[in-house]
PDB file of C-alpha atoms and ligand atoms in Angstrom:
ATOM      1  CA  MET N  24      57.551  25.525  51.979  1.00  0.00           C
ATOM      2  CA  ASN N  25      57.839  28.717  49.972  1.00  0.00           C
ATOM      3  CA  PRO N  26      57.450  31.468  52.601  1.00  0.00           C
ATOM      4  CA  ASP N  27      55.775  33.780  50.058  1.00  0.00           C
ATOM      5  CA  ILE N  28      52.854  31.406  49.658  1.00  0.00           C
ATOM      6  CA  ARG N  29      50.308  31.282  52.434  1.00  0.00           C
ATOM      7  CA  ASN N  30      46.841  31.307  50.865  1.00  0.00           C
ATOM      8  CA  ILE N  31      46.082  28.800  48.123  1.00  0.00           C
ATOM      9  CA  VAL N  32      43.026  28.339  45.913  1.00  0.00           C
ATOM     10  CA  ILE N  33      42.800  25.174  43.828  1.00  0.00           C
ATOM     11  CA  LEU N  34      40.236  24.774  41.053  1.00  0.00           C
ATOM     12  CA  THR N  35      39.566  21.251  39.817  1.00  0.00           C
ATOM     13  CA  GLY N  36      37.613  19.931  36.838  1.00  0.00           C
ATOM     14  CA  ALA N  37      36.586  16.658  35.273  1.00  0.00           C
ATOM     15  CA  GLY N  38      40.205  15.868  34.326  1.00  0.00           C
ATOM     16  CA  ILE N  39      41.165  15.149  37.942  1.00  0.00           C
ATOM     17  CA  SER N  40      38.577  12.353  38.080  1.00  0.00           C
ATOM     18  CA  ALA N  41      39.327  10.926  34.624  1.00  0.00           C
ATOM     19  CA  GLU N  42      41.872   8.426  35.945  1.00  0.00           C
ATOM     20  CA  SER N  43      39.317   7.200  38.483  1.00  0.00           C
ATOM     21  CA  GLY N  44      37.199   6.152  35.509  1.00  0.00           C
ATOM     22  CA  LEU N  45      34.727   9.050  35.252  1.00  0.00           C
ATOM     23  CA  ALA N  46      34.330  10.453  31.763  1.00  0.00           C
ATOM     24  CA  THR N  47      35.212  14.095  31.229  1.00  0.00           C
ATOM     25  CA  PHE N  48      32.729  16.571  29.855  1.00  0.00           C
ATOM     26  CA  ARG N  49      34.157  17.118  26.421  1.00  0.00           C
ATOM     27  CA  GLY N  50      35.483  13.846  25.207  1.00  0.00           C
ATOM     28  CA  PRO N  51      36.880  13.711  21.677  1.00  0.00           C
ATOM     29  CA  ASP N  52      33.285  13.660  20.413  1.00  0.00           C
ATOM     30  CA  GLY N  53      32.278  16.768  22.395  1.00  0.00           C
ATOM     31  CA  LEU N  54      29.671  14.803  24.347  1.00  0.00           C
ATOM     32  CA  TRP N  55      29.254  13.894  28.042  1.00  0.00           C
ATOM     33  CA  GLU N  56      28.638  10.138  28.208  1.00  0.00           C
ATOM     34  CA  GLY N  57      27.046  10.247  24.762  1.00  0.00           C
ATOM     35  CA  HIS N  58      24.796  13.248  25.416  1.00  0.00           C
ATOM     36  CA  ARG N  59      24.817  16.772  24.085  1.00  0.00           C
ATOM     37  CA  VAL N  60      25.312  19.246  26.918  1.00  0.00           C
ATOM     38  CA  GLU N  61      22.119  21.109  25.949  1.00  0.00           C
ATOM     39  CA  ASP N  62      20.130  17.897  26.423  1.00  0.00           C
ATOM     40  CA  VAL N  63      21.179  17.166  30.005  1.00  0.00           C
ATOM     41  CA  CYS N  64      22.703  20.324  31.509  1.00  0.00           C
ATOM     42  CA  THR N  65      20.117  23.058  31.073  1.00  0.00           C
ATOM     43  CA  PRO N  66      16.900  24.091  32.866  1.00  0.00           C
ATOM     44  CA  GLU N  67      15.145  23.840  29.483  1.00  0.00           C
ATOM     45  CA  ALA N  68      16.188  20.194  29.136  1.00  0.00           C
ATOM     46  CA  LEU N  69      14.876  19.456  32.631  1.00  0.00           C
ATOM     47  CA  SER N  70      11.441  20.892  31.861  1.00  0.00           C
ATOM     48  CA  ARG N  71      11.316  19.439  28.335  1.00  0.00           C
ATOM     49  CA  ASP N  72      12.405  15.905  29.186  1.00  0.00           C
ATOM     50  CA  PRO N  73      12.636  15.378  32.965  1.00  0.00           C
ATOM     51  CA  LEU N  74      12.810  11.586  32.589  1.00  0.00           C
ATOM     52  CA  LEU N  75      15.917  11.775  30.413  1.00  0.00           C
ATOM     53  CA  VAL N  76      17.660  14.318  32.666  1.00  0.00           C
ATOM     54  CA  HIS N  77      16.836  12.397  35.870  1.00  0.00           C
ATOM     55  CA  ARG N  78      17.963   9.128  34.295  1.00  0.00           C
ATOM     56  CA  PHE N  79      21.226  10.705  33.143  1.00  0.00           C
ATOM     57  CA  TYR N  80      22.129  11.889  36.658  1.00  0.00           C
ATOM     58  CA  ASP N  81      20.861   8.617  38.179  1.00  0.00           C
ATOM     59  CA  GLU N  82      23.402   6.808  36.003  1.00  0.00           C
ATOM     60  CA  ARG N  83      26.192   9.216  36.957  1.00  0.00           C
ATOM     61  CA  ARG N  84      25.250   8.846  40.667  1.00  0.00           C
ATOM     62  CA  ALA N  85      25.185   5.036  40.424  1.00  0.00           C
ATOM     63  CA  LYS N  86      28.597   5.055  38.765  1.00  0.00           C
ATOM     64  CA  LEU N  87      30.094   6.699  41.868  1.00  0.00           C
ATOM     65  CA  THR N  88      29.778   3.378  43.710  1.00  0.00           C
ATOM     66  CA  GLU N  89      32.196   1.811  41.186  1.00  0.00           C
ATOM     67  CA  VAL N  90      35.018   4.354  41.402  1.00  0.00           C
ATOM     68  CA  VAL N  91      37.529   5.464  44.022  1.00  0.00           C
ATOM     69  CA  PRO N  92      39.711   8.541  44.473  1.00  0.00           C
ATOM     70  CA  ASN N  93      43.032   8.495  42.597  1.00  0.00           C
ATOM     71  CA  PRO N  94      46.461   9.782  43.737  1.00  0.00           C
ATOM     72  CA  ALA N  95      45.563  13.330  42.630  1.00  0.00           C
ATOM     73  CA  HIS N  96      42.530  13.513  44.966  1.00  0.00           C
ATOM     74  CA  GLU N  97      44.588  11.894  47.721  1.00  0.00           C
ATOM     75  CA  ALA N  98      47.447  14.362  47.347  1.00  0.00           C
ATOM     76  CA  LEU N  99      45.078  17.353  47.543  1.00  0.00           C
ATOM     77  CA  ALA N 100      43.453  15.892  50.672  1.00  0.00           C
ATOM     78  CA  MET N 101      46.902  15.534  52.217  1.00  0.00           C
ATOM     79  CA  LEU N 102      47.701  19.143  51.328  1.00  0.00           C
ATOM     80  CA  ASP N 103      44.394  20.249  52.859  1.00  0.00           C
ATOM     81  CA  HIS N 104      45.281  18.506  56.141  1.00  0.00           C
ATOM     82  CA  ALA N 105      48.894  19.673  56.250  1.00  0.00           C
ATOM     83  CA  TRP N 106      48.700  23.218  54.895  1.00  0.00           C
ATOM     84  CA  PRO N 107      48.881  25.789  57.711  1.00  0.00           C
ATOM     85  CA  GLY N 108      47.617  28.745  55.675  1.00  0.00           C
ATOM     86  CA  ASP N 109      44.262  29.310  54.052  1.00  0.00           C
ATOM     87  CA  LEU N 110      43.405  26.741  51.443  1.00  0.00           C
ATOM     88  CA  LEU N 111      40.266  26.258  49.389  1.00  0.00           C
ATOM     89  CA  ILE N 112      39.568  23.519  46.865  1.00  0.00           C
ATOM     90  CA  VAL N 113      36.860  24.681  44.464  1.00  0.00           C
ATOM     91  CA  THR N 114      35.644  21.830  42.328  1.00  0.00           C
ATOM     92  CA  GLN N 115      33.475  21.966  39.245  1.00  0.00           C
ATOM     93  CA  ASN N 116      33.019  18.243  39.658  1.00  0.00           C
ATOM     94  CA  VAL N 117      29.748  16.795  40.822  1.00  0.00           C
ATOM     95  CA  ASP N 118      31.363  13.535  41.948  1.00  0.00           C
ATOM     96  CA  ASP N 119      32.373  13.055  45.593  1.00  0.00           C
ATOM     97  CA  LEU N 120      35.969  11.899  45.114  1.00  0.00           C
ATOM     98  CA  HIS N 121      37.607  14.892  46.832  1.00  0.00           C
ATOM     99  CA  GLU N 122      35.677  14.352  50.053  1.00  0.00           C
ATOM    100  CA  ARG N 123      36.085  10.575  49.897  1.00  0.00           C
ATOM    101  CA  ALA N 124      39.847  11.164  49.713  1.00  0.00           C
ATOM    102  CA  GLY N 125      39.513  13.260  52.886  1.00  0.00           C
ATOM    103  CA  ALA N 126      39.458  16.869  51.638  1.00  0.00           C
ATOM    104  CA  ARG N 127      37.567  19.188  53.994  1.00  0.00           C
ATOM    105  CA  ARG N 128      38.101  22.746  52.758  1.00  0.00           C
ATOM    106  CA  LEU N 129      36.019  22.127  49.644  1.00  0.00           C
ATOM    107  CA  ILE N 130      33.286  23.878  47.659  1.00  0.00           C
ATOM    108  CA  HIS N 131      31.222  22.086  45.006  1.00  0.00           C
ATOM    109  CA  MET N 132      30.455  25.116  42.871  1.00  0.00           C
ATOM    110  CA  HIS N 133      28.394  23.130  40.319  1.00  0.00           C
ATOM    111  CA  GLY N 134      26.458  20.992  42.793  1.00  0.00           C
ATOM    112  CA  GLU N 135      26.696  17.336  43.766  1.00  0.00           C
ATOM    113  CA  LEU N 136      25.355  14.081  42.367  1.00  0.00           C
ATOM    114  CA  ARG N 137      24.706  12.793  45.883  1.00  0.00           C
ATOM    115  CA  SER N 138      22.320  15.621  46.676  1.00  0.00           C
ATOM    116  CA  ALA N 139      18.750  16.431  45.665  1.00  0.00           C
ATOM    117  CA  LEU N 140      17.423  19.975  45.400  1.00  0.00           C
ATOM    118  CA  CYS N 141      13.834  21.079  45.844  1.00  0.00           C
ATOM    119  CA  ALA N 142      12.843  23.323  42.952  1.00  0.00           C
ATOM    120  CA  ALA N 143       9.950  24.658  45.060  1.00  0.00           C
ATOM    121  CA  CYS N 144      11.582  25.617  48.377  1.00  0.00           C
ATOM    122  CA  GLY N 145      15.302  25.437  47.623  1.00  0.00           C
ATOM    123  CA  LYS N 146      16.112  22.822  50.281  1.00  0.00           C
ATOM    124  CA  ALA N 147      19.018  20.512  49.426  1.00  0.00           C
ATOM    125  CA  MET N 148      19.206  17.022  50.929  1.00  0.00           C
ATOM    126  CA  PRO N 149      21.625  14.086  50.747  1.00  0.00           C
ATOM    127  CA  TRP N 150      20.503  11.572  48.106  1.00  0.00           C
ATOM    128  CA  GLU N 151      22.230   8.242  47.461  1.00  0.00           C
ATOM    129  CA  LYS N 152      19.829   6.260  45.279  1.00  0.00           C
ATOM    130  CA  ALA N 153      17.939   6.938  42.057  1.00  0.00           C
ATOM    131  CA  LEU N 154      15.910  10.169  42.046  1.00  0.00           C
ATOM    132  CA  PRO N 155      12.675   9.605  40.121  1.00  0.00           C
ATOM    133  CA  SER N 156      11.122  12.722  38.618  1.00  0.00           C
ATOM    134  CA  GLY N 157       8.368  13.936  40.975  1.00  0.00           C
ATOM    135  CA  SER N 158      10.056  12.810  44.201  1.00  0.00           C
ATOM    136  CA  ILE N 159       8.684  14.523  47.318  1.00  0.00           C
ATOM    137  CA  CYS N 160      10.658  17.159  49.248  1.00  0.00           C
ATOM    138  CA  ASP N 161      10.839  16.376  52.964  1.00  0.00           C
ATOM    139  CA  GLY N 162      10.850  20.119  53.682  1.00  0.00           C
ATOM    140  CA  CYS N 163       7.789  21.503  51.853  1.00  0.00           C
ATOM    141  CA  GLY N 164       6.098  18.275  50.766  1.00  0.00           C
ATOM    142  CA  LYS N 165       5.966  19.238  47.089  1.00  0.00           C
ATOM    143  CA  ALA N 166       6.817  16.797  44.297  1.00  0.00           C
ATOM    144  CA  ALA N 167       9.631  19.035  43.117  1.00  0.00           C
ATOM    145  CA  LEU N 168      12.962  17.309  43.711  1.00  0.00           C
ATOM    146  CA  ARG N 169      15.575  17.560  40.956  1.00  0.00           C
ATOM    147  CA  PRO N 170      19.265  16.697  40.755  1.00  0.00           C
ATOM    148  CA  ASP N 171      21.310  19.247  42.747  1.00  0.00           C
ATOM    149  CA  ILE N 172      23.328  20.186  39.698  1.00  0.00           C
ATOM    150  CA  VAL N 173      24.004  23.758  38.592  1.00  0.00           C
ATOM    151  CA  PHE N 174      22.832  23.844  34.996  1.00  0.00           C
ATOM    152  CA  PHE N 175      24.094  26.215  32.333  1.00  0.00           C
ATOM    153  CA  GLY N 176      22.432  29.570  32.930  1.00  0.00           C
ATOM    154  CA  GLU N 177      22.105  28.976  36.707  1.00  0.00           C
ATOM    155  CA  MET N 178      24.230  30.651  39.376  1.00  0.00           C
ATOM    156  CA  PRO N 179      27.068  28.482  40.739  1.00  0.00           C
ATOM    157  CA  TYR N 180      27.188  27.953  44.511  1.00  0.00           C
ATOM    158  CA  GLN N 181      29.137  30.044  47.013  1.00  0.00           C
ATOM    159  CA  MET N 182      30.502  32.566  44.544  1.00  0.00           C
ATOM    160  CA  ASP N 183      31.039  35.153  47.307  1.00  0.00           C
ATOM    161  CA  ALA N 184      33.212  32.785  49.360  1.00  0.00           C
ATOM    162  CA  ILE N 185      35.148  31.799  46.243  1.00  0.00           C
ATOM    163  CA  ASP N 186      35.700  35.400  45.226  1.00  0.00           C
ATOM    164  CA  THR N 187      36.920  36.318  48.718  1.00  0.00           C
ATOM    165  CA  ALA N 188      39.397  33.418  48.680  1.00  0.00           C
ATOM    166  CA  LEU N 189      40.644  34.348  45.193  1.00  0.00           C
ATOM    167  CA  ARG N 190      41.251  37.943  46.232  1.00  0.00           C
ATOM    168  CA  ARG N 191      43.402  36.782  49.151  1.00  0.00           C
ATOM    169  CA  ALA N 192      45.258  34.101  47.202  1.00  0.00           C
ATOM    170  CA  ASP N 193      49.044  33.944  46.917  1.00  0.00           C
ATOM    171  CA  MET N 194      48.752  30.972  44.606  1.00  0.00           C
ATOM    172  CA  PHE N 195      46.046  29.744  42.246  1.00  0.00           C
ATOM    173  CA  VAL N 196      46.206  26.268  40.749  1.00  0.00           C
ATOM    174  CA  SER N 197      43.883  24.891  38.083  1.00  0.00           C
ATOM    175  CA  ILE N 198      43.791  21.122  37.599  1.00  0.00           C
ATOM    176  CA  GLY N 199      42.116  19.115  34.837  1.00  0.00           C
ATOM    177  CA  THR N 200      39.722  21.689  33.513  1.00  0.00           C
ATOM    178  CA  SER N 201      39.267  22.822  29.923  1.00  0.00           C
ATOM    179  CA  GLY N 202      38.783  26.454  30.927  1.00  0.00           C
ATOM    180  CA  ALA N 203      35.696  26.628  28.758  1.00  0.00           C
ATOM    181  CA  VAL N 204      33.007  27.081  31.413  1.00  0.00           C
ATOM    182  CA  TYR N 205      32.538  30.486  33.060  1.00  0.00           C
ATOM    183  CA  PRO N 206      32.698  31.831  35.730  1.00  0.00           C
ATOM    184  CA  ALA N 207      35.310  29.217  36.760  1.00  0.00           C
ATOM    185  CA  ALA N 208      37.365  29.934  33.641  1.00  0.00           C
ATOM    186  CA  GLY N 209      37.812  33.519  34.830  1.00  0.00           C
ATOM    187  CA  PHE N 210      39.177  32.670  38.304  1.00  0.00           C
ATOM    188  CA  VAL N 211      42.763  32.731  37.050  1.00  0.00           C
ATOM    189  CA  GLN N 212      42.406  36.351  35.992  1.00  0.00           C
ATOM    190  CA  THR N 213      40.969  37.395  39.358  1.00  0.00           C
ATOM    191  CA  ALA N 214      43.842  35.679  41.173  1.00  0.00           C
ATOM    192  CA  ALA N 215      46.491  37.052  38.810  1.00  0.00           C
ATOM    193  CA  HIS N 216      45.056  40.534  39.269  1.00  0.00           C
ATOM    194  CA  VAL N 217      45.866  40.439  43.005  1.00  0.00           C
ATOM    195  CA  GLY N 218      49.371  39.146  42.295  1.00  0.00           C
ATOM    196  CA  ALA N 219      48.876  35.424  42.923  1.00  0.00           C
ATOM    197  CA  ARG N 220      51.188  32.926  41.327  1.00  0.00           C
ATOM    198  CA  THR N 221      49.172  30.965  38.734  1.00  0.00           C
ATOM    199  CA  LEU N 222      49.804  27.359  37.788  1.00  0.00           C
ATOM    200  CA  GLU N 223      47.862  25.059  35.473  1.00  0.00           C
ATOM    201  CA  LEU N 224      48.099  21.254  35.520  1.00  0.00           C
ATOM    202  CA  ASN N 225      46.326  19.630  32.589  1.00  0.00           C
ATOM    203  CA  LEU N 226      46.686  16.846  30.066  1.00  0.00           C
ATOM    204  CA  ASP N 227      46.493  19.246  27.113  1.00  0.00           C
ATOM    205  CA  PRO N 228      46.862  23.015  26.886  1.00  0.00           C
ATOM    206  CA  SER N 229      43.441  24.479  27.741  1.00  0.00           C
ATOM    207  CA  ALA N 230      41.489  27.421  26.380  1.00  0.00           C
ATOM    208  CA  GLY N 231      42.772  29.432  29.348  1.00  0.00           C
ATOM    209  CA  SER N 232      46.453  28.425  29.254  1.00  0.00           C
ATOM    210  CA  ILE N 233      47.573  31.862  28.123  1.00  0.00           C
ATOM    211  CA  TYR N 234      46.407  33.369  31.417  1.00  0.00           C
ATOM    212  CA  PHE N 235      48.685  31.166  33.548  1.00  0.00           C
ATOM    213  CA  GLU N 236      52.283  31.959  34.445  1.00  0.00           C
ATOM    214  CA  GLU N 237      53.088  28.284  34.222  1.00  0.00           C
ATOM    215  CA  THR N 238      51.426  25.258  32.617  1.00  0.00           C
ATOM    216  CA  ARG N 239      52.571  21.694  33.310  1.00  0.00           C
ATOM    217  CA  LEU N 240      51.200  19.089  30.922  1.00  0.00           C
ATOM    218  CA  GLY N 241      50.584  15.515  32.024  1.00  0.00           C
ATOM    219  CA  ALA N 242      48.315  13.220  33.981  1.00  0.00           C
ATOM    220  CA  ALA N 243      46.856  14.630  37.193  1.00  0.00           C
ATOM    221  CA  SER N 244      47.766  11.453  39.108  1.00  0.00           C
ATOM    222  CA  LEU N 245      51.449  12.285  38.508  1.00  0.00           C
ATOM    223  CA  LEU N 246      51.499  16.090  38.441  1.00  0.00           C
ATOM    224  CA  VAL N 247      49.349  16.750  41.507  1.00  0.00           C
ATOM    225  CA  PRO N 248      51.324  14.563  43.984  1.00  0.00           C
ATOM    226  CA  GLU N 249      54.511  16.194  42.624  1.00  0.00           C
ATOM    227  CA  MET N 250      53.128  19.687  43.207  1.00  0.00           C
ATOM    228  CA  VAL N 251      51.966  18.785  46.729  1.00  0.00           C
ATOM    229  CA  ARG N 252      55.404  17.378  47.579  1.00  0.00           C
ATOM    230  CA  ASP N 253      57.000  20.647  46.416  1.00  0.00           C
ATOM    231  CA  LEU N 254      54.554  22.786  48.383  1.00  0.00           C
ATOM    232  CA  LEU N 255      55.064  20.805  51.601  1.00  0.00           C
ATOM    233  CA  ALA N 256      58.847  20.381  51.182  1.00  0.00           C
TER     234      ALA N 256
HETATM  235  P1  NAD M 328      36.161  19.208  30.660  1.00  0.00           P
HETATM  236  O1  NAD M 328      35.737  17.820  30.355  1.00  0.00           O
HETATM  237  O2  NAD M 328      35.648  20.320  29.851  1.00  0.00           O
HETATM  238  O3  NAD M 328      37.747  19.264  30.583  1.00  0.00           O
HETATM  239  C1  NAD M 328      38.528  18.270  31.181  1.00  0.00           C
HETATM  240  C2  NAD M 328      39.981  18.684  31.044  1.00  0.00           C
HETATM  241  O4  NAD M 328      40.750  17.725  31.763  1.00  0.00           O
HETATM  242  C3  NAD M 328      40.494  18.713  29.608  1.00  0.00           C
HETATM  243  O5  NAD M 328      41.193  19.936  29.413  1.00  0.00           O
HETATM  244  C4  NAD M 328      41.444  17.523  29.544  1.00  0.00           C
HETATM  245  O6  NAD M 328      42.597  17.777  28.749  1.00  0.00           O
HETATM  246  C5  NAD M 328      41.864  17.369  30.993  1.00  0.00           C
HETATM  247  N1  NAD M 328      42.200  15.998  31.384  1.00  0.00           N
HETATM  248  C6  NAD M 328      41.673  14.835  30.947  1.00  0.00           C
HETATM  249  N2  NAD M 328      42.243  13.799  31.557  1.00  0.00           N
HETATM  250  C7  NAD M 328      43.171  14.314  32.408  1.00  0.00           C
HETATM  251  C8  NAD M 328      44.112  13.735  33.312  1.00  0.00           C
HETATM  252  N3  NAD M 328      44.206  12.420  33.488  1.00  0.00           N
HETATM  253  N4  NAD M 328      44.912  14.569  34.025  1.00  0.00           N
HETATM  254  C9  NAD M 328      44.836  15.910  33.863  1.00  0.00           C
HETATM  255  N5  NAD M 328      43.980  16.507  33.016  1.00  0.00           N
HETATM  256  C10 NAD M 328      43.149  15.717  32.302  1.00  0.00           C
HETATM  257  O7  NAD M 328      35.900  19.410  32.191  1.00  0.00           O
HETATM  258  P2  NAD M 328      35.546  20.683  33.017  1.00  0.00           P
HETATM  259  O8  NAD M 328      36.379  21.833  32.589  1.00  0.00           O
HETATM  260  O9  NAD M 328      35.543  20.283  34.447  1.00  0.00           O
HETATM  261  O10 NAD M 328      34.034  20.886  32.513  1.00  0.00           O
HETATM  262  C11 NAD M 328      33.179  21.475  33.261  1.00  0.00           C
HETATM  263  C12 NAD M 328      31.879  20.696  33.611  1.00  0.00           C
HETATM  264  O11 NAD M 328      31.802  19.291  33.451  1.00  0.00           O
HETATM  265  C13 NAD M 328      31.697  20.876  35.074  1.00  0.00           C
HETATM  266  O12 NAD M 328      30.664  21.791  35.216  1.00  0.00           O
HETATM  267  C14 NAD M 328      31.290  19.553  35.694  1.00  0.00           C
HETATM  268  O13 NAD M 328      30.159  19.712  36.502  1.00  0.00           O
HETATM  269  C15 NAD M 328      31.021  18.671  34.529  1.00  0.00           C
HETATM  270  N6  NAD M 328      31.511  17.294  34.702  1.00  0.00           N
HETATM  271  C16 NAD M 328      31.823  16.772  35.921  1.00  0.00           C
HETATM  272  C17 NAD M 328      32.334  15.465  36.025  1.00  0.00           C
HETATM  273  C18 NAD M 328      32.665  14.901  37.384  1.00  0.00           C
HETATM  274  O14 NAD M 328      32.104  15.320  38.374  1.00  0.00           O
HETATM  275  N7  NAD M 328      33.608  13.951  37.483  1.00  0.00           N
HETATM  276  C19 NAD M 328      32.549  14.726  34.878  1.00  0.00           C
HETATM  277  C20 NAD M 328      32.228  15.296  33.644  1.00  0.00           C
HETATM  278  C21 NAD M 328      31.702  16.576  33.573  1.00  0.00           C
HETATM  279 ZN1   ZN M 329      10.767  21.721  49.145  1.00  0.00          ZN
END
């Protein structure tokens, strides 16, 4: 293990789950599973067409039962268990593949498919099945449950904890994210500012590549296990 590295922050995006069979956000056609982002990922879309938005996330949630973690998720879970210093995996993904691989030090900054959120009282609750529009909150009793997904224009979860970890980081790694969605796209600059080593693992150069000291191009299922082996060597 490199003695200069103690605290690690790892940001993951849709690319880490691509080889498990989950579509990324911006496929070649710029759509997410055939939908424009504005039609399924905004508060306006939810109030304009709740049936469409609920159905979209119902389909994504159902799909989780057909996929399993890949070697990239497994390697990060192993690192989480073995790493003696601080470590935080911050995922933009709404799937549950990191935790199913065994990762524990994990923040879902953009929410989770397997969670419902009450728009009236703010309570979040585990949710496995379809979530019909108008489902009742078991906290306040109102028919106000929505997918627990952070839409564009909403505040991502646990930003204070993420910021604290970034400011203490000796190493920041970004895996499988296009670097197009803020605030996550700016994490590399925060980490670099405090002197962290910055490494990007992605299939293609991303919008944020210029901010990283090092970019390794390739499939996450190969690059992530390699990186974990190096870190634990
Ligand atoms: P994105 O789709 O914008 O970018 C994915 C990136 O991964 C691209 O740069 C691509 O080159 C790279 N990539 C594709 N396959 C890869 C592979 N096998 N190995 C390594 N890299 C690979 O994804 P993003 O930046 O995470 O977009 C952000 C939003 O998309 C998030 O807010 C998230 O909530 C949502 N989203 C989540 C999921 C999921 O939970 N699995 C899926 C799609 C979209
Ligand atoms: Zn409620």
